[in-house]
Short mmCIF file of C-alpha atoms and ligand atoms in Angstrom, two decimals:
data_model
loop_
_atom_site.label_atom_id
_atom_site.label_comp_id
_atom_site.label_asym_id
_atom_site.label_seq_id
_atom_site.Cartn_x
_atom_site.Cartn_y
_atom_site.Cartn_z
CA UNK A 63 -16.25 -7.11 -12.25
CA UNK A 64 -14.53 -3.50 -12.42
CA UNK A 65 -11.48 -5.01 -11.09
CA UNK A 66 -11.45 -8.28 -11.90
CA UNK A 67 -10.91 -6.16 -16.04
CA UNK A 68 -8.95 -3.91 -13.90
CA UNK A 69 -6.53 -7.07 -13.18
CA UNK A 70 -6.76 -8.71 -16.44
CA UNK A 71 -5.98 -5.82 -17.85
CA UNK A 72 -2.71 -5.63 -15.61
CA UNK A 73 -1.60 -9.21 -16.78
CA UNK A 74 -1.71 -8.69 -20.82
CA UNK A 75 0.45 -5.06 -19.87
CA UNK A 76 3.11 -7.97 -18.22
CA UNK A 77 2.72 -10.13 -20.64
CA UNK A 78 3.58 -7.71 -23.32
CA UNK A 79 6.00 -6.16 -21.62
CA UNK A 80 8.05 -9.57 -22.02
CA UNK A 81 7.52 -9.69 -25.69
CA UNK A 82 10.07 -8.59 -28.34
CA UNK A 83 10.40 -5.06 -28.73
CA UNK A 84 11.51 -3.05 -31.34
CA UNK A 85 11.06 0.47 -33.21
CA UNK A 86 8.72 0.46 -36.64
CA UNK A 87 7.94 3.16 -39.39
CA UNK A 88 8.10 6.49 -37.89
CA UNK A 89 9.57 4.75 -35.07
CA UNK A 90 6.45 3.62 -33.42
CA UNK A 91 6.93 1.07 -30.82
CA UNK A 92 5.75 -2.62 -31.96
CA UNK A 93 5.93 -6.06 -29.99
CA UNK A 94 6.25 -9.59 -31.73
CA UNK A 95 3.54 -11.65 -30.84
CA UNK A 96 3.22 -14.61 -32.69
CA UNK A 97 5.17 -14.11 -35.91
CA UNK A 98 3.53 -10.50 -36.27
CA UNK A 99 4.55 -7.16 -35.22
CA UNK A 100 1.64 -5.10 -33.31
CA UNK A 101 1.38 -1.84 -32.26
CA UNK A 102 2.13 -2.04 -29.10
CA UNK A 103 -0.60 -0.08 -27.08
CA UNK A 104 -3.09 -2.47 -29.22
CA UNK A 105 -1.69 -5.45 -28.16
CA UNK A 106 -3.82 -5.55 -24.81
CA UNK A 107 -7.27 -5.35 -26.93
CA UNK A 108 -6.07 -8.48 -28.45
CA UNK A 109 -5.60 -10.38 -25.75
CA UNK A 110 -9.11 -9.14 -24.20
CA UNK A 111 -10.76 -10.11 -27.14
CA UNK A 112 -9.16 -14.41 -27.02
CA UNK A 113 -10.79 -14.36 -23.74
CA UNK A 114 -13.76 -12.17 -23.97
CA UNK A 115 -15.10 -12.02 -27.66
CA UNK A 116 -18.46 -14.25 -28.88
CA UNK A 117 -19.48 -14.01 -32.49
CA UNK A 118 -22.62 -14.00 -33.43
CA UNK A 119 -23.21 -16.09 -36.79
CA UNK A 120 -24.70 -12.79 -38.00
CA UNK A 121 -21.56 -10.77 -37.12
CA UNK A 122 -19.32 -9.37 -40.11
CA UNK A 123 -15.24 -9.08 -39.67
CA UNK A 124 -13.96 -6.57 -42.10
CA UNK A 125 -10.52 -7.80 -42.00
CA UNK A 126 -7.51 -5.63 -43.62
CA UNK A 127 -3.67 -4.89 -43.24
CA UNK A 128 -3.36 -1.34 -42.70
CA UNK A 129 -3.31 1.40 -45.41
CA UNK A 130 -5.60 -1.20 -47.70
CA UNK A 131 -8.30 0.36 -48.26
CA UNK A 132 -10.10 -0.11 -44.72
CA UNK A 133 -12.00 3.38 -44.95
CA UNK A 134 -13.42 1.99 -48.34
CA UNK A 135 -14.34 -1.37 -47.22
CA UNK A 136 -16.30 0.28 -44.10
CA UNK A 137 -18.26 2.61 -45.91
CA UNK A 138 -19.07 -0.56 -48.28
CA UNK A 139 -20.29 -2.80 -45.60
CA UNK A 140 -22.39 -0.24 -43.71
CA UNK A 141 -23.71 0.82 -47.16
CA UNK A 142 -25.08 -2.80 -47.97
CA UNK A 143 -25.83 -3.67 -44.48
CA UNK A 144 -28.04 -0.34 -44.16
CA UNK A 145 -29.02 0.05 -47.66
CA UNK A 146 -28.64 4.04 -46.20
CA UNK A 147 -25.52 5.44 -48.55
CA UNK A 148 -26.93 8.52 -47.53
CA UNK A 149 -25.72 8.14 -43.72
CA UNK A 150 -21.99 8.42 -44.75
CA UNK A 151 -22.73 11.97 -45.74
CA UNK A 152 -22.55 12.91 -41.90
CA UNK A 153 -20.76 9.25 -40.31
CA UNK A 154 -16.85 9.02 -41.17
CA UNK A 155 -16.45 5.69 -42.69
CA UNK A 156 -13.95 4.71 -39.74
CA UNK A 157 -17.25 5.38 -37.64
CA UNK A 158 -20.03 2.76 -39.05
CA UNK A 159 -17.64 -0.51 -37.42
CA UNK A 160 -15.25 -0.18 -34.42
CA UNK A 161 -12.28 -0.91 -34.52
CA UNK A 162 -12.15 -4.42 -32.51
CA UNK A 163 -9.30 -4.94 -31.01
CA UNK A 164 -8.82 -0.94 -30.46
CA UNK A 165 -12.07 -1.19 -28.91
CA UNK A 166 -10.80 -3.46 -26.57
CA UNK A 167 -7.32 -2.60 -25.52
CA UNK A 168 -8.25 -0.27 -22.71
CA UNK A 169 -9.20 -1.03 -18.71
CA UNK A 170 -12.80 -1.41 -19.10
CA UNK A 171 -14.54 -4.08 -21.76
CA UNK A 172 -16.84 -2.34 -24.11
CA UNK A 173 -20.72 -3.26 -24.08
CA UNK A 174 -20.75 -4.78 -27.70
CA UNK A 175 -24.70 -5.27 -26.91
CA UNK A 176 -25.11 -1.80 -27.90
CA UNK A 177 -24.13 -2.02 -31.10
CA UNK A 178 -26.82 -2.63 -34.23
CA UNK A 179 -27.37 -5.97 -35.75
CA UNK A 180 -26.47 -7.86 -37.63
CA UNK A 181 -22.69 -6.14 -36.11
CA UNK A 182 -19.69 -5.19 -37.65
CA UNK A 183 -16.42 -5.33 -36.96
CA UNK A 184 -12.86 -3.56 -38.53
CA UNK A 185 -9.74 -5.53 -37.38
CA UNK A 186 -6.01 -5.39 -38.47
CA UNK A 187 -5.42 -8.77 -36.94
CA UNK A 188 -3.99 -11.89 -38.62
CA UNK A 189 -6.26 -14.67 -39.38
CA UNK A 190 -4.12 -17.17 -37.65
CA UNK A 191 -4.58 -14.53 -34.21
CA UNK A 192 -7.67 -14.29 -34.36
CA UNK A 193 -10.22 -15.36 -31.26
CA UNK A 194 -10.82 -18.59 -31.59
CA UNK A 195 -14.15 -17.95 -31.44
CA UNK A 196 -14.12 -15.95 -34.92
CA UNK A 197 -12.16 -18.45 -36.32
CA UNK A 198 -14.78 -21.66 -35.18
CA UNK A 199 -18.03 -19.75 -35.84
CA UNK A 200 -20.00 -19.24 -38.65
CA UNK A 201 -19.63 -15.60 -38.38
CA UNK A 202 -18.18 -14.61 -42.01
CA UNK A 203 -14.90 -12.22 -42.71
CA UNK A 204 -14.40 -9.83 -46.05
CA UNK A 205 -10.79 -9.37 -46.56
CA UNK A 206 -9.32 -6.55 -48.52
CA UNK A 207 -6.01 -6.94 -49.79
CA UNK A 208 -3.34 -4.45 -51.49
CA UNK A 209 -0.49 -4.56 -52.93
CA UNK A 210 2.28 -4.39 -51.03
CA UNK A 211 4.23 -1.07 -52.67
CA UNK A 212 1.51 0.61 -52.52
CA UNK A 213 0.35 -0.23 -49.26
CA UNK A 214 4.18 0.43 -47.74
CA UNK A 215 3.70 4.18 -49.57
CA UNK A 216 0.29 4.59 -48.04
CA UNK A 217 1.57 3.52 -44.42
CA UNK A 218 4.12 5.89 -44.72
CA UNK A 219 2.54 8.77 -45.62
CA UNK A 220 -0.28 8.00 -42.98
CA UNK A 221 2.14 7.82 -40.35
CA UNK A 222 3.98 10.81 -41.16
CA UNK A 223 0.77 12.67 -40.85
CA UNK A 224 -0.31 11.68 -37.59
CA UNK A 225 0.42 15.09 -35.13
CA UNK A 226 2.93 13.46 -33.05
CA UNK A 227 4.09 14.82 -29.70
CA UNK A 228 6.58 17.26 -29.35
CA UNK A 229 8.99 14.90 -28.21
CA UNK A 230 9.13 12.48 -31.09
CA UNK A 231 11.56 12.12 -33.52
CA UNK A 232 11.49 13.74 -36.78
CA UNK A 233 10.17 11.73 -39.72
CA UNK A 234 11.53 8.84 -41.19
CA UNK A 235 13.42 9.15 -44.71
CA UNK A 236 11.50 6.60 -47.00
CA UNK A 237 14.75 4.42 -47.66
CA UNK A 238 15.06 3.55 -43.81
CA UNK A 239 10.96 3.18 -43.75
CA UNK A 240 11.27 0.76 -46.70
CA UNK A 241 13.57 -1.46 -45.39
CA UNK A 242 11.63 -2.00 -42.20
CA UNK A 243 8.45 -2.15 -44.22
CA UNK A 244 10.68 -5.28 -45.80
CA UNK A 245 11.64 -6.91 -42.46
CA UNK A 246 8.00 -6.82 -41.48
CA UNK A 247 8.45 -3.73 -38.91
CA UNK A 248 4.85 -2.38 -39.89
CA UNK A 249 1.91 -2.29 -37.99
CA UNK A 250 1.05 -5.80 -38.14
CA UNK A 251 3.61 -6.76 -40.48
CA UNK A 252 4.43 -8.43 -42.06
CA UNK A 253 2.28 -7.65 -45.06
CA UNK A 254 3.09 -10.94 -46.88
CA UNK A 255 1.72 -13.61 -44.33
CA UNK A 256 -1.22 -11.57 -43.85
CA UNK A 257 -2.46 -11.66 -46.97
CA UNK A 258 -1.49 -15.35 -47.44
CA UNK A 259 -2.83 -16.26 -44.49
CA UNK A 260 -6.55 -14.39 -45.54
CA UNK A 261 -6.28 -16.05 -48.77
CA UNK A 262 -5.44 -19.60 -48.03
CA UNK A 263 -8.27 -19.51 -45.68
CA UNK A 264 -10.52 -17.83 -48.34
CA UNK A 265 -9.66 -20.67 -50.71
CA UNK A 266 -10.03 -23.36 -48.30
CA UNK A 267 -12.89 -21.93 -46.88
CA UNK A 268 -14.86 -19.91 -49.33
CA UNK A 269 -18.20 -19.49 -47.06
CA UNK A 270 -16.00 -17.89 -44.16
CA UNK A 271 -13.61 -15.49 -45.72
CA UNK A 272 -14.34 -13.65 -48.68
CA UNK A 273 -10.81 -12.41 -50.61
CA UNK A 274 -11.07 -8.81 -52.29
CA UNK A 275 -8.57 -7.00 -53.70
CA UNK A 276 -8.14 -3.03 -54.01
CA UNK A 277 -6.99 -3.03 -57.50
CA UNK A 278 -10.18 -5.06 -58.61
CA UNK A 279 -12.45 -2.91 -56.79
CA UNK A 280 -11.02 0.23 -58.18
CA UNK A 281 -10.89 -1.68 -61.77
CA UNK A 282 -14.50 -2.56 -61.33
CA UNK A 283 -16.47 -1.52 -58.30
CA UNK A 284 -19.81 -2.82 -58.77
CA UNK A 285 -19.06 -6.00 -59.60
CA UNK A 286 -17.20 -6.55 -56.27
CA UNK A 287 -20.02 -4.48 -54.29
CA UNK A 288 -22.48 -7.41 -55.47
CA UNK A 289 -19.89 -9.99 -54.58
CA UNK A 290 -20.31 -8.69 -51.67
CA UNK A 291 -23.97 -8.27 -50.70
CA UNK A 292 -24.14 -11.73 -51.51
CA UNK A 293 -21.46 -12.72 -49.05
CA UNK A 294 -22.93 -10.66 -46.42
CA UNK A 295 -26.53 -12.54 -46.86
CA UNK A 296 -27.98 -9.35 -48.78
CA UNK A 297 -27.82 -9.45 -51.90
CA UNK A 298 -29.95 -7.08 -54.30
CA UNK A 299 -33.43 -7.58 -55.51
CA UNK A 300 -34.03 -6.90 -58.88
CA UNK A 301 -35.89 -4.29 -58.06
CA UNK A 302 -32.98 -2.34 -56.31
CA UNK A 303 -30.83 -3.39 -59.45
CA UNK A 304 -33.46 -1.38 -61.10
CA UNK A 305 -33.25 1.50 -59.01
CA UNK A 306 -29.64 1.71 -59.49
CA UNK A 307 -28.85 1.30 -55.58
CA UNK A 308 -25.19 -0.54 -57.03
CA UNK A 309 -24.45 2.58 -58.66
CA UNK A 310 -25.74 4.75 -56.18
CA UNK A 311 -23.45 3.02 -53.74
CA UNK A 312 -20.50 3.01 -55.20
CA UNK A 313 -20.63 6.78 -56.36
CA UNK A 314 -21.26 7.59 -52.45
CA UNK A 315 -18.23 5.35 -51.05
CA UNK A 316 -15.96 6.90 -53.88
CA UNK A 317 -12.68 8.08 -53.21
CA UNK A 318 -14.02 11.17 -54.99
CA UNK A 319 -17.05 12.12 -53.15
CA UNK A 320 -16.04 10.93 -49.38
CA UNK A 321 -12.93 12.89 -49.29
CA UNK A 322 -14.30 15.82 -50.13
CA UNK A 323 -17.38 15.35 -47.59
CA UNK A 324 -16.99 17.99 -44.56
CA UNK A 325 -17.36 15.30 -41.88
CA UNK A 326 -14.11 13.38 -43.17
CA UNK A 327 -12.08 16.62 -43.33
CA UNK A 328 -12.02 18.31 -40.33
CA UNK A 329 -11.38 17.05 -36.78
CA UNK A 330 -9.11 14.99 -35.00
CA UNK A 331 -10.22 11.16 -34.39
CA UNK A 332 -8.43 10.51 -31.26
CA UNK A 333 -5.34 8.99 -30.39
CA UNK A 334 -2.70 6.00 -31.47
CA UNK A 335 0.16 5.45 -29.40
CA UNK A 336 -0.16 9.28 -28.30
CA UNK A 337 -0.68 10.82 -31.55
CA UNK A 338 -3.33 12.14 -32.96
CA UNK A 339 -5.10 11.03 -36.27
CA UNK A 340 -7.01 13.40 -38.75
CA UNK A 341 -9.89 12.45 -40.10
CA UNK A 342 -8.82 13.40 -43.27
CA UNK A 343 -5.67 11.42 -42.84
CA UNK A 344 -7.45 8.52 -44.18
CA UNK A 345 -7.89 9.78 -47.53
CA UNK A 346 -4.82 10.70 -49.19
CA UNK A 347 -5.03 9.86 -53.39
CA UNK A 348 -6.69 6.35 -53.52
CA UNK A 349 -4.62 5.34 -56.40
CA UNK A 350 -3.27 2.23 -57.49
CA UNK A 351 0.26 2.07 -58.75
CA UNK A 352 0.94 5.32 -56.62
CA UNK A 353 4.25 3.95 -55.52
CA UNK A 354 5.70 5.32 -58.71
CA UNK A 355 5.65 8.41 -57.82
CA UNK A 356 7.76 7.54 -54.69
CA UNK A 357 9.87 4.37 -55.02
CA UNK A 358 13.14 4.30 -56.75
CA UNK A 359 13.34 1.34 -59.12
CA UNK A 360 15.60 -0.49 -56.28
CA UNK A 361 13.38 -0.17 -53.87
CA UNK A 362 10.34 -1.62 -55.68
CA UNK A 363 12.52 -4.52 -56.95
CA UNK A 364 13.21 -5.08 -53.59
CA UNK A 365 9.93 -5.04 -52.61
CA UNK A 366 9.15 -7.17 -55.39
CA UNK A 367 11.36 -9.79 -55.14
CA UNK A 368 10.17 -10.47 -51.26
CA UNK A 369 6.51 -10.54 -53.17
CA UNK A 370 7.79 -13.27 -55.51
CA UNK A 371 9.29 -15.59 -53.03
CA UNK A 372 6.86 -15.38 -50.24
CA UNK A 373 3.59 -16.15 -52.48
CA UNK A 374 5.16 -18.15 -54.89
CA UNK A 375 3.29 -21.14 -55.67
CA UNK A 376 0.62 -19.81 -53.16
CA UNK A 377 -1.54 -18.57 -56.21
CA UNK A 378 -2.38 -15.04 -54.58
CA UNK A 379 -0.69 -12.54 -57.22
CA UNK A 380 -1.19 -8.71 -57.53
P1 LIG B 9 -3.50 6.14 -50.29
O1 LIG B 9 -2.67 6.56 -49.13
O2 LIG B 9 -2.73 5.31 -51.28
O3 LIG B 9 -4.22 7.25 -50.95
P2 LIG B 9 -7.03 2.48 -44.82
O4 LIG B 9 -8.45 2.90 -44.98
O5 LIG B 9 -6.85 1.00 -44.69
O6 LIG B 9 -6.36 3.26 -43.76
O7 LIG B 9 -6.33 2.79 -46.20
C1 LIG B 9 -6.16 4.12 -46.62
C2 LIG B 9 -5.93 4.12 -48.10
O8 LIG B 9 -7.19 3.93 -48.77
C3 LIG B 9 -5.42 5.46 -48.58
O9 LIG B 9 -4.64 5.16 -49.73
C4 LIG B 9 -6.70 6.18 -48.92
O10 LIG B 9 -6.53 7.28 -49.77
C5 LIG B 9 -7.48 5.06 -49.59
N1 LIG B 9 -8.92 5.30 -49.60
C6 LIG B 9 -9.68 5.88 -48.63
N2 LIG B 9 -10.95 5.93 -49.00
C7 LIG B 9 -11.02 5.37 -50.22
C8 LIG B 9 -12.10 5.15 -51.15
N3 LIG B 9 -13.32 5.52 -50.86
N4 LIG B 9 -11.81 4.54 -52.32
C9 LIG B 9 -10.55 4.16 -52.60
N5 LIG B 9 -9.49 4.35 -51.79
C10 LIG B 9 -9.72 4.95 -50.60
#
């Protein structure tokens, strides 16, 4: 079975390999596979997981473009799931639900038998490329969406921080990082059909994907914590309402109180295309409208106008 992974794993490298290539934010390398640019060392976990992934009904996507608030959503989930808040004081966020298609993208398939249930799952992938199997079984998604200027000044900043081998370049001035951001050179850009592909699905399908969005959790967390215990199958008993656990939860998943927890600022948490991610690099401000502190008023209208054309009419707005 070793080598018959072994093998497979050797065919998605050539398949990728014949893919469009070309250099993203800080230069990493991404590949075009169907309509979306992935990271390119990822690319093989996402072909393992079309042929080797089977939801559970039970199982939980937590489904995100990158720099969206993924830590957040995380600690959420596992918070609800466990009812525990109290494990994040020790567990980075990033820790309580790998990383799916990261999970899969080496040699050797992982043993997802090991993991608790009912299961869940990060992923950065597009709803229209995802398994089959996710997309046919009654296994449910939360998407967390963010708007896009924000999002582009979070991705940068994240990027810029990763320790990157001596060899690589230097980083990327923002104007050049913007206007790949804008051709959809991101990780898994571009950011526009992702979202609209989450949300059409979420309104056509309200039992499967749930929609949030980063500015209404910030704007009012609690509500959008219940939203989601009920989507998830657990919602709270009146006697937890009593207890404050809503409150309780939110306080411990705060931007506030996680990044300043030892276990999310020190250490490295291994590698992305050869460079190395901090485990603090996944807390930077957590604010919304941060961009104005780093866009010039041409680049958001930029940004902006892209916005406007690719979800008008599509009733998803910011
Ligand atoms: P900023 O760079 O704008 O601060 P992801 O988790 O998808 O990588 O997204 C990271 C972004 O979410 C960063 O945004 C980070 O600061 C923010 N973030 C991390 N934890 C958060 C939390 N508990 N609440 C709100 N935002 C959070």
């Amino acid at each position: 079975q070793k080598e018959e992974e072994l093998r497979a794993h050797q065919e998605y490298k050539e398949e990728i390999s014949s893919l469009p290539l070309q250099r993203g934010l800080q230069h990493l390398p991404l590949r075009l596979y169907k309509g979306f640019w992935f990271p390119e060392a990822i690319l093989t976990g996402v072909l393992a997981l079309h042929h080797h992934l089977h939801p559970t009904p039970s199982d939980i996507f937590l489904a995100t473009f990158p720099k969206s608030g993924t830590t957040w959503l995380k600690a959420l989930a596992f918070a609800i799931g466990t009812r525990n808040p109290d494990a994040l004081l020790s567990r980075h966020p990033q820790d309580c639900s790998p990383y799916i298609e990261g999970f899969f993208s080496g040699p050797q398939l992982p043993d997802l038998d090991v993991l608790p249930s009912p299961r869940q799952f990060g992923t950065h992938i597009p709803y229209s490329v995802l398994p089959k199997s996710v997309r046919d079984s009654p296994c449910r998604i939360i998407y967390l969406c963010r708007e896009p200027k924000d999002t582009l000044v979070s991705t940068y900043h994240f990027v810029e921080g990763m320790h990157r081998p001596e060899a690589a370049p230097q980083p990327m001035p923002l104007p050049e990082a913007v206007e790949l951001f804008c051709k959809g050179l991101s990780m898994y850009g571009p950011v526009w059909e992702h979202q609209l592909e989450y949300w059409q699905e979420s309104q056509s399908r309200p039992d499967k994907v749930l929609f949030l969005k980063y500015e209404d959790m910030k704007a009012d967390p609690e509500a959008n914590v219940r939203r989601m215990a009920e989507f998830m199958g657990r919602p709270f008993s009146a006697e937890e309402e009593m207890n404050g656990m809503v409150g309780e939860i939110v306080r411990l998943c705060s931007f506030e109180k996680l990044s300043r927890l030892e276990v999310n600022k020190v250490g490295v948490r291994g590698k992305a295309f050869d460079w190395a991610i901090k485990s603090s690099s996944f807390f930077r401000n957590g604010k919304v409208g941060d961009w104005r502190e780093h866009l010039t008023e041409e680049m958001a209208e930029k940004l902006d106008a892209i916005t406007r054309a690719r979800l008008y009419q599509s009733g998803l707005t910011y």
